[in-house]
Amino acid sequence: MLETVEQETGASPQWSIIWLHGLGADGHDFTPIVPELVRPQWPALRFVFPHAPKRPVSINNGMPMRAWYDIVSMDFRSRADATGVAESVVQVEELIAREQARGIPLNRILLAGFSQGGAITLSAGLKRREQLAGLIALSTYLPEVDAAAAQLAEGATSQPVFMAHGSADPVIPVQIADHSMQVLKDLGFKVEWHRYPMAHQVCAEEIHALGDWMQARFAQQ
């Protein structure tokens, strides 16, 4: 089981948000977003921020760092190490199962991620036969995008998706993210897409839009 950092917004959380960090960061990276995102009227939430394992990253001269997968190519169609992606999806599934064991049903679990973490979020969501409440993919793309249709699990497209990206992102060009979004839509996912004048980061407007999207999920329960 991955080590995690956790924050609860109230007693007896009714929802869980599992949030995956980007390359070289750790579970502490997105903890400051909680007070900016959470609204007073929301139900009690448990935020789970796991630490990715350390592994050598090829494009960084093999330097070990926290990463959800190795980056083996500059071509985004083959950029992500498929074995590493699959291993990370299994580890995320273990975290989802733990939240279920703690009393949170799948329809009250959101899976979120930034950059590499978002890639794992989309990859995991694509393969889920039992649907989560939603998928949040920030500044990211869908790995193995050409194989997406073959990897799609029956019923997975009922999971709503929030995607946001910077138009000046130098790490993952917005065109790559836009293509992933279109592929997901073509497969049948309902994707809410946002584009902001920013680099590889998050911004206040994005957090507000995400808050609106999350509030809509809470209102459906």
PDB file of C-alpha atoms in Angstrom:
ATOM      1  CA  MET A   1       0.000   0.000   0.000  1.00  0.00           C
ATOM      2  CA  LEU A   2       1.319   3.436  -0.922  1.00  0.00           C
ATOM      3  CA  GLU A   3       2.136   5.844   1.884  1.00  0.00           C
ATOM      4  CA  THR A   4      -0.295   8.759   1.977  1.00  0.00           C
ATOM      5  CA  VAL A   5      -0.894  12.186   3.432  1.00  0.00           C
ATOM      6  CA  GLU A   6      -4.491  12.715   4.518  1.00  0.00           C
ATOM      7  CA  GLN A   7      -6.682  15.690   5.330  1.00  0.00           C
ATOM      8  CA  GLU A   8     -10.279  15.531   6.521  1.00  0.00           C
ATOM      9  CA  THR A   9     -12.571  18.545   6.312  1.00  0.00           C
ATOM     10  CA  GLY A  10     -14.942  17.273   9.005  1.00  0.00           C
ATOM     11  CA  ALA A  11     -15.792  14.343  11.243  1.00  0.00           C
ATOM     12  CA  SER A  12     -16.971  11.090   9.631  1.00  0.00           C
ATOM     13  CA  PRO A  13     -16.123  11.916   5.999  1.00  0.00           C
ATOM     14  CA  GLN A  14     -18.843  11.052   3.501  1.00  0.00           C
ATOM     15  CA  TRP A  15     -16.676  11.399   0.381  1.00  0.00           C
ATOM     16  CA  SER A  16     -13.055  10.639  -0.515  1.00  0.00           C
ATOM     17  CA  ILE A  17     -10.844  12.397  -3.050  1.00  0.00           C
ATOM     18  CA  ILE A  18      -7.695  10.464  -3.987  1.00  0.00           C
ATOM     19  CA  TRP A  19      -5.279  13.009  -5.512  1.00  0.00           C
ATOM     20  CA  LEU A  20      -2.116  11.978  -7.390  1.00  0.00           C
ATOM     21  CA  HIS A  21       0.853  14.362  -7.658  1.00  0.00           C
ATOM     22  CA  GLY A  22       3.105  15.023 -10.645  1.00  0.00           C
ATOM     23  CA  LEU A  23       6.624  13.871 -11.525  1.00  0.00           C
ATOM     24  CA  GLY A  24       9.226  14.530  -8.832  1.00  0.00           C
ATOM     25  CA  ALA A  25       6.719  15.853  -6.293  1.00  0.00           C
ATOM     26  CA  ASP A  26       5.094  13.933  -3.424  1.00  0.00           C
ATOM     27  CA  GLY A  27       1.831  13.691  -1.553  1.00  0.00           C
ATOM     28  CA  HIS A  28       2.366  17.030   0.163  1.00  0.00           C
ATOM     29  CA  ASP A  29       2.356  18.902  -3.152  1.00  0.00           C
ATOM     30  CA  PHE A  30      -1.384  19.504  -3.406  1.00  0.00           C
ATOM     31  CA  THR A  31      -2.335  19.670   0.272  1.00  0.00           C
ATOM     32  CA  PRO A  32      -2.397  23.520   0.138  1.00  0.00           C
ATOM     33  CA  ILE A  33      -5.209  23.351  -2.420  1.00  0.00           C
ATOM     34  CA  VAL A  34      -7.694  21.960   0.111  1.00  0.00           C
ATOM     35  CA  PRO A  35      -8.616  25.246   1.849  1.00  0.00           C
ATOM     36  CA  GLU A  36      -8.760  27.027  -1.520  1.00  0.00           C
ATOM     37  CA  LEU A  37     -11.052  24.407  -3.036  1.00  0.00           C
ATOM     38  CA  VAL A  38     -13.398  23.331  -0.244  1.00  0.00           C
ATOM     39  CA  ARG A  39     -16.660  25.229   0.295  1.00  0.00           C
ATOM     40  CA  PRO A  40     -18.517  25.604   3.605  1.00  0.00           C
ATOM     41  CA  GLN A  41     -21.695  23.845   2.442  1.00  0.00           C
ATOM     42  CA  TRP A  42     -19.910  20.713   1.236  1.00  0.00           C
ATOM     43  CA  PRO A  43     -20.172  17.368   3.033  1.00  0.00           C
ATOM     44  CA  ALA A  44     -17.215  16.179   5.107  1.00  0.00           C
ATOM     45  CA  LEU A  45     -14.419  15.029   2.783  1.00  0.00           C
ATOM     46  CA  ARG A  46     -11.301  12.920   3.144  1.00  0.00           C
ATOM     47  CA  PHE A  47      -8.448  13.953   0.847  1.00  0.00           C
ATOM     48  CA  VAL A  48      -5.899  11.192   0.268  1.00  0.00           C
ATOM     49  CA  PHE A  49      -2.586  12.299  -1.258  1.00  0.00           C
ATOM     50  CA  PRO A  50      -0.355   9.272  -1.965  1.00  0.00           C
ATOM     51  CA  HIS A  51       3.393   9.347  -2.533  1.00  0.00           C
ATOM     52  CA  ALA A  52       4.434   7.738  -5.822  1.00  0.00           C
ATOM     53  CA  PRO A  53       7.291   5.213  -5.579  1.00  0.00           C
ATOM     54  CA  LYS A  54      10.797   6.359  -6.462  1.00  0.00           C
ATOM     55  CA  ARG A  55      12.048   5.034  -9.803  1.00  0.00           C
ATOM     56  CA  PRO A  56      14.702   5.959 -12.391  1.00  0.00           C
ATOM     57  CA  VAL A  57      13.325   8.344 -15.012  1.00  0.00           C
ATOM     58  CA  SER A  58      14.929   7.893 -18.415  1.00  0.00           C
ATOM     59  CA  ILE A  59      14.505  11.450 -19.733  1.00  0.00           C
ATOM     60  CA  ASN A  60      16.146  12.752 -16.548  1.00  0.00           C
ATOM     61  CA  ASN A  61      19.315  10.693 -17.164  1.00  0.00           C
ATOM     62  CA  GLY A  62      17.961   7.817 -15.095  1.00  0.00           C
ATOM     63  CA  MET A  63      17.813   9.881 -11.919  1.00  0.00           C
ATOM     64  CA  PRO A  64      15.551   8.225  -9.312  1.00  0.00           C
ATOM     65  CA  MET A  65      12.582  10.362  -8.259  1.00  0.00           C
ATOM     66  CA  ARG A  66       8.980   9.930  -7.303  1.00  0.00           C
ATOM     67  CA  ALA A  67       7.177   8.982 -10.494  1.00  0.00           C
ATOM     68  CA  TRP A  68       4.046   7.080 -11.440  1.00  0.00           C
ATOM     69  CA  TYR A  69       5.836   5.691 -14.504  1.00  0.00           C
ATOM     70  CA  ASP A  70       9.073   6.058 -16.435  1.00  0.00           C
ATOM     71  CA  ILE A  71       9.155   8.557 -19.312  1.00  0.00           C
ATOM     72  CA  VAL A  72      10.795   6.662 -22.132  1.00  0.00           C
ATOM     73  CA  SER A  73      10.089   8.839 -25.183  1.00  0.00           C
ATOM     74  CA  MET A  74       9.379  12.408 -26.205  1.00  0.00           C
ATOM     75  CA  ASP A  75       6.540  11.116 -28.409  1.00  0.00           C
ATOM     76  CA  PHE A  76       3.379  11.336 -26.316  1.00  0.00           C
ATOM     77  CA  ARG A  77       1.885   8.297 -28.063  1.00  0.00           C
ATOM     78  CA  SER A  78       4.631   6.148 -26.517  1.00  0.00           C
ATOM     79  CA  ARG A  79       5.952   8.487 -23.812  1.00  0.00           C
ATOM     80  CA  ALA A  80       4.721   6.575 -20.772  1.00  0.00           C
ATOM     81  CA  ASP A  81       6.214   3.231 -19.768  1.00  0.00           C
ATOM     82  CA  ALA A  82       3.176   0.954 -20.084  1.00  0.00           C
ATOM     83  CA  THR A  83       4.363  -1.419 -17.352  1.00  0.00           C
ATOM     84  CA  GLY A  84       4.809   1.459 -14.915  1.00  0.00           C
ATOM     85  CA  VAL A  85       1.373   2.847 -15.761  1.00  0.00           C
ATOM     86  CA  ALA A  86      -0.218  -0.564 -15.137  1.00  0.00           C
ATOM     87  CA  GLU A  87       1.610  -0.953 -11.798  1.00  0.00           C
ATOM     88  CA  SER A  88       0.480   2.479 -10.653  1.00  0.00           C
ATOM     89  CA  VAL A  89      -3.118   1.771 -11.661  1.00  0.00           C
ATOM     90  CA  VAL A  90      -3.036  -1.347  -9.455  1.00  0.00           C
ATOM     91  CA  GLN A  91      -1.672   0.718  -6.539  1.00  0.00           C
ATOM     92  CA  VAL A  92      -4.394   3.320  -7.005  1.00  0.00           C
ATOM     93  CA  GLU A  93      -7.006   0.568  -7.083  1.00  0.00           C
ATOM     94  CA  GLU A  94      -5.694  -0.565  -3.674  1.00  0.00           C
ATOM     95  CA  LEU A  95      -6.275   2.936  -2.322  1.00  0.00           C
ATOM     96  CA  ILE A  96      -9.796   2.946  -3.750  1.00  0.00           C
ATOM     97  CA  ALA A  97     -10.489  -0.403  -2.100  1.00  0.00           C
ATOM     98  CA  ARG A  98      -9.194   0.950   1.212  1.00  0.00           C
ATOM     99  CA  GLU A  99     -11.629   3.864   1.039  1.00  0.00           C
ATOM    100  CA  GLN A 100     -14.432   1.387   0.397  1.00  0.00           C
ATOM    101  CA  ALA A 101     -13.316  -0.596   3.447  1.00  0.00           C
ATOM    102  CA  ARG A 102     -13.488   2.634   5.450  1.00  0.00           C
ATOM    103  CA  GLY A 103     -17.131   3.011   4.494  1.00  0.00           C
ATOM    104  CA  ILE A 104     -16.985   5.266   1.421  1.00  0.00           C
ATOM    105  CA  PRO A 105     -18.939   3.811  -1.531  1.00  0.00           C
ATOM    106  CA  LEU A 106     -17.512   4.014  -5.037  1.00  0.00           C
ATOM    107  CA  ASN A 107     -20.110   6.593  -6.072  1.00  0.00           C
ATOM    108  CA  ARG A 108     -18.614   8.926  -3.458  1.00  0.00           C
ATOM    109  CA  ILE A 109     -14.968   8.528  -4.456  1.00  0.00           C
ATOM    110  CA  LEU A 110     -13.327  11.007  -6.831  1.00  0.00           C
ATOM    111  CA  LEU A 111      -9.960  10.231  -8.437  1.00  0.00           C
ATOM    112  CA  ALA A 112      -7.835  13.279  -9.251  1.00  0.00           C
ATOM    113  CA  GLY A 113      -4.352  13.890 -10.575  1.00  0.00           C
ATOM    114  CA  PHE A 114      -1.973  16.507 -11.925  1.00  0.00           C
ATOM    115  CA  SER A 115       0.384  15.816 -14.859  1.00  0.00           C
ATOM    116  CA  GLN A 116       1.692  12.235 -14.386  1.00  0.00           C
ATOM    117  CA  GLY A 117      -0.908  11.761 -11.670  1.00  0.00           C
ATOM    118  CA  GLY A 118      -3.622  12.862 -14.073  1.00  0.00           C
ATOM    119  CA  ALA A 119      -2.376  10.385 -16.667  1.00  0.00           C
ATOM    120  CA  ILE A 120      -2.816   7.584 -14.123  1.00  0.00           C
ATOM    121  CA  THR A 121      -6.251   8.955 -13.208  1.00  0.00           C
ATOM    122  CA  LEU A 122      -7.425   8.775 -16.824  1.00  0.00           C
ATOM    123  CA  SER A 123      -5.811   5.376 -17.403  1.00  0.00           C
ATOM    124  CA  ALA A 124      -7.426   3.935 -14.267  1.00  0.00           C
ATOM    125  CA  GLY A 125     -10.800   5.453 -15.098  1.00  0.00           C
ATOM    126  CA  LEU A 126     -10.739   4.037 -18.609  1.00  0.00           C
ATOM    127  CA  LYS A 127     -10.386   0.510 -17.230  1.00  0.00           C
ATOM    128  CA  ARG A 128     -12.927   0.677 -14.381  1.00  0.00           C
ATOM    129  CA  ARG A 129     -15.978  -1.560 -14.662  1.00  0.00           C
ATOM    130  CA  GLU A 130     -17.297  -0.239 -11.331  1.00  0.00           C
ATOM    131  CA  GLN A 131     -17.713   3.491 -11.724  1.00  0.00           C
ATOM    132  CA  LEU A 132     -16.308   6.198  -9.489  1.00  0.00           C
ATOM    133  CA  ALA A 133     -18.101   9.494  -8.843  1.00  0.00           C
ATOM    134  CA  GLY A 134     -15.779  11.219 -11.298  1.00  0.00           C
ATOM    135  CA  LEU A 135     -12.278  11.749 -12.681  1.00  0.00           C
ATOM    136  CA  ILE A 136     -10.250  14.969 -12.376  1.00  0.00           C
ATOM    137  CA  ALA A 137      -7.338  15.346 -14.811  1.00  0.00           C
ATOM    138  CA  LEU A 138      -5.255  18.533 -14.587  1.00  0.00           C
ATOM    139  CA  SER A 139      -2.465  19.484 -17.028  1.00  0.00           C
ATOM    140  CA  THR A 140      -2.256  15.961 -18.362  1.00  0.00           C
ATOM    141  CA  TYR A 141      -2.983  13.522 -21.187  1.00  0.00           C
ATOM    142  CA  LEU A 142      -4.199   9.961 -21.732  1.00  0.00           C
ATOM    143  CA  PRO A 143      -1.314   7.442 -22.000  1.00  0.00           C
ATOM    144  CA  GLU A 144      -1.469   4.897 -24.811  1.00  0.00           C
ATOM    145  CA  VAL A 145      -4.147   7.022 -26.436  1.00  0.00           C
ATOM    146  CA  ASP A 146      -4.182   4.897 -29.603  1.00  0.00           C
ATOM    147  CA  ALA A 147      -5.147   1.846 -27.513  1.00  0.00           C
ATOM    148  CA  ALA A 148      -7.870   3.649 -25.559  1.00  0.00           C
ATOM    149  CA  ALA A 149     -10.791   1.984 -27.331  1.00  0.00           C
ATOM    150  CA  ALA A 150      -9.305  -1.471 -26.734  1.00  0.00           C
ATOM    151  CA  GLN A 151      -8.689  -0.702 -23.041  1.00  0.00           C
ATOM    152  CA  LEU A 152     -12.140   0.770 -22.387  1.00  0.00           C
ATOM    153  CA  ALA A 153     -14.135  -1.184 -19.812  1.00  0.00           C
ATOM    154  CA  GLU A 154     -17.877  -1.625 -20.154  1.00  0.00           C
ATOM    155  CA  GLY A 155     -19.661   1.103 -18.203  1.00  0.00           C
ATOM    156  CA  ALA A 156     -16.545   3.246 -17.671  1.00  0.00           C
ATOM    157  CA  THR A 157     -17.923   6.129 -19.738  1.00  0.00           C
ATOM    158  CA  SER A 158     -20.595   6.854 -17.124  1.00  0.00           C
ATOM    159  CA  GLN A 159     -17.844   8.485 -15.023  1.00  0.00           C
ATOM    160  CA  PRO A 160     -17.871  12.280 -15.561  1.00  0.00           C
ATOM    161  CA  VAL A 161     -14.491  13.852 -16.303  1.00  0.00           C
ATOM    162  CA  PHE A 162     -13.098  17.307 -15.464  1.00  0.00           C
ATOM    163  CA  MET A 163     -10.050  18.268 -17.555  1.00  0.00           C
ATOM    164  CA  ALA A 164      -8.130  21.564 -17.439  1.00  0.00           C
ATOM    165  CA  HIS A 165      -4.922  22.659 -19.140  1.00  0.00           C
ATOM    166  CA  GLY A 166      -2.685  25.658 -19.691  1.00  0.00           C
ATOM    167  CA  SER A 167      -2.524  27.073 -23.203  1.00  0.00           C
ATOM    168  CA  ALA A 168       1.196  27.839 -22.640  1.00  0.00           C
ATOM    169  CA  ASP A 169       2.122  24.504 -21.031  1.00  0.00           C
ATOM    170  CA  PRO A 170       5.735  23.724 -22.055  1.00  0.00           C
ATOM    171  CA  VAL A 171       5.703  20.222 -20.530  1.00  0.00           C
ATOM    172  CA  ILE A 172       2.535  18.784 -22.060  1.00  0.00           C
ATOM    173  CA  PRO A 173       1.445  20.894 -25.039  1.00  0.00           C
ATOM    174  CA  VAL A 174      -2.234  21.818 -24.922  1.00  0.00           C
ATOM    175  CA  GLN A 175      -2.755  20.128 -28.303  1.00  0.00           C
ATOM    176  CA  ILE A 176      -1.819  16.795 -26.716  1.00  0.00           C
ATOM    177  CA  ALA A 177      -4.314  17.299 -23.912  1.00  0.00           C
ATOM    178  CA  ASP A 178      -6.974  18.439 -26.359  1.00  0.00           C
ATOM    179  CA  HIS A 179      -6.482  15.264 -28.421  1.00  0.00           C
ATOM    180  CA  SER A 180      -6.871  13.126 -25.282  1.00  0.00           C
ATOM    181  CA  MET A 181     -10.046  15.013 -24.423  1.00  0.00           C
ATOM    182  CA  GLN A 182     -11.467  14.432 -27.906  1.00  0.00           C
ATOM    183  CA  VAL A 183     -10.628  10.711 -27.740  1.00  0.00           C
ATOM    184  CA  LEU A 184     -12.412  10.418 -24.385  1.00  0.00           C
ATOM    185  CA  LYS A 185     -15.446  12.252 -25.766  1.00  0.00           C
ATOM    186  CA  ASP A 186     -15.498  10.045 -28.852  1.00  0.00           C
ATOM    187  CA  LEU A 187     -15.484   6.989 -26.573  1.00  0.00           C
ATOM    188  CA  GLY A 188     -18.555   8.352 -24.796  1.00  0.00           C
ATOM    189  CA  PHE A 189     -17.185  10.111 -21.710  1.00  0.00           C
ATOM    190  CA  LYS A 190     -18.849  13.343 -20.624  1.00  0.00           C
ATOM    191  CA  VAL A 191     -15.846  15.664 -20.367  1.00  0.00           C
ATOM    192  CA  GLU A 192     -15.919  19.196 -18.990  1.00  0.00           C
ATOM    193  CA  TRP A 193     -12.915  20.893 -20.615  1.00  0.00           C
ATOM    194  CA  HIS A 194     -11.231  24.113 -19.458  1.00  0.00           C
ATOM    195  CA  ARG A 195      -8.271  25.958 -20.957  1.00  0.00           C
ATOM    196  CA  TYR A 196      -6.407  28.739 -19.161  1.00  0.00           C
ATOM    197  CA  PRO A 197      -3.605  31.188 -20.125  1.00  0.00           C
ATOM    198  CA  MET A 198      -0.999  29.505 -17.907  1.00  0.00           C
ATOM    199  CA  ALA A 199       1.962  27.118 -18.031  1.00  0.00           C
ATOM    200  CA  HIS A 200       2.263  23.680 -16.325  1.00  0.00           C
ATOM    201  CA  GLN A 201       0.446  24.683 -13.138  1.00  0.00           C
ATOM    202  CA  VAL A 202      -2.954  25.381 -11.625  1.00  0.00           C
ATOM    203  CA  CYS A 203      -4.658  28.756 -11.284  1.00  0.00           C
ATOM    204  CA  ALA A 204      -7.404  30.307  -9.153  1.00  0.00           C
ATOM    205  CA  GLU A 205      -9.964  30.260 -11.966  1.00  0.00           C
ATOM    206  CA  GLU A 206      -9.305  26.570 -12.481  1.00  0.00           C
ATOM    207  CA  ILE A 207      -9.778  25.797  -8.788  1.00  0.00           C
ATOM    208  CA  HIS A 208     -13.072  27.685  -8.813  1.00  0.00           C
ATOM    209  CA  ALA A 209     -14.306  25.806 -11.898  1.00  0.00           C
ATOM    210  CA  LEU A 210     -13.275  22.505 -10.330  1.00  0.00           C
ATOM    211  CA  GLY A 211     -15.175  23.474  -7.192  1.00  0.00           C
ATOM    212  CA  ASP A 212     -18.315  24.067  -9.253  1.00  0.00           C
ATOM    213  CA  TRP A 213     -17.900  20.678 -10.930  1.00  0.00           C
ATOM    214  CA  MET A 214     -17.372  18.907  -7.595  1.00  0.00           C
ATOM    215  CA  GLN A 215     -20.384  20.660  -6.089  1.00  0.00           C
ATOM    216  CA  ALA A 216     -22.497  19.271  -8.927  1.00  0.00           C
ATOM    217  CA  ARG A 217     -21.259  15.764  -8.076  1.00  0.00           C
ATOM    218  CA  PHE A 218     -22.146  16.210  -4.386  1.00  0.00           C
ATOM    219  CA  ALA A 219     -25.608  17.501  -5.302  1.00  0.00           C
ATOM    220  CA  GLN A 220     -26.395  14.312  -7.215  1.00  0.00           C
ATOM    221  CA  GLN A 221     -26.143  12.160  -4.083  1.00  0.00           C
TER     222      GLN A 221
END
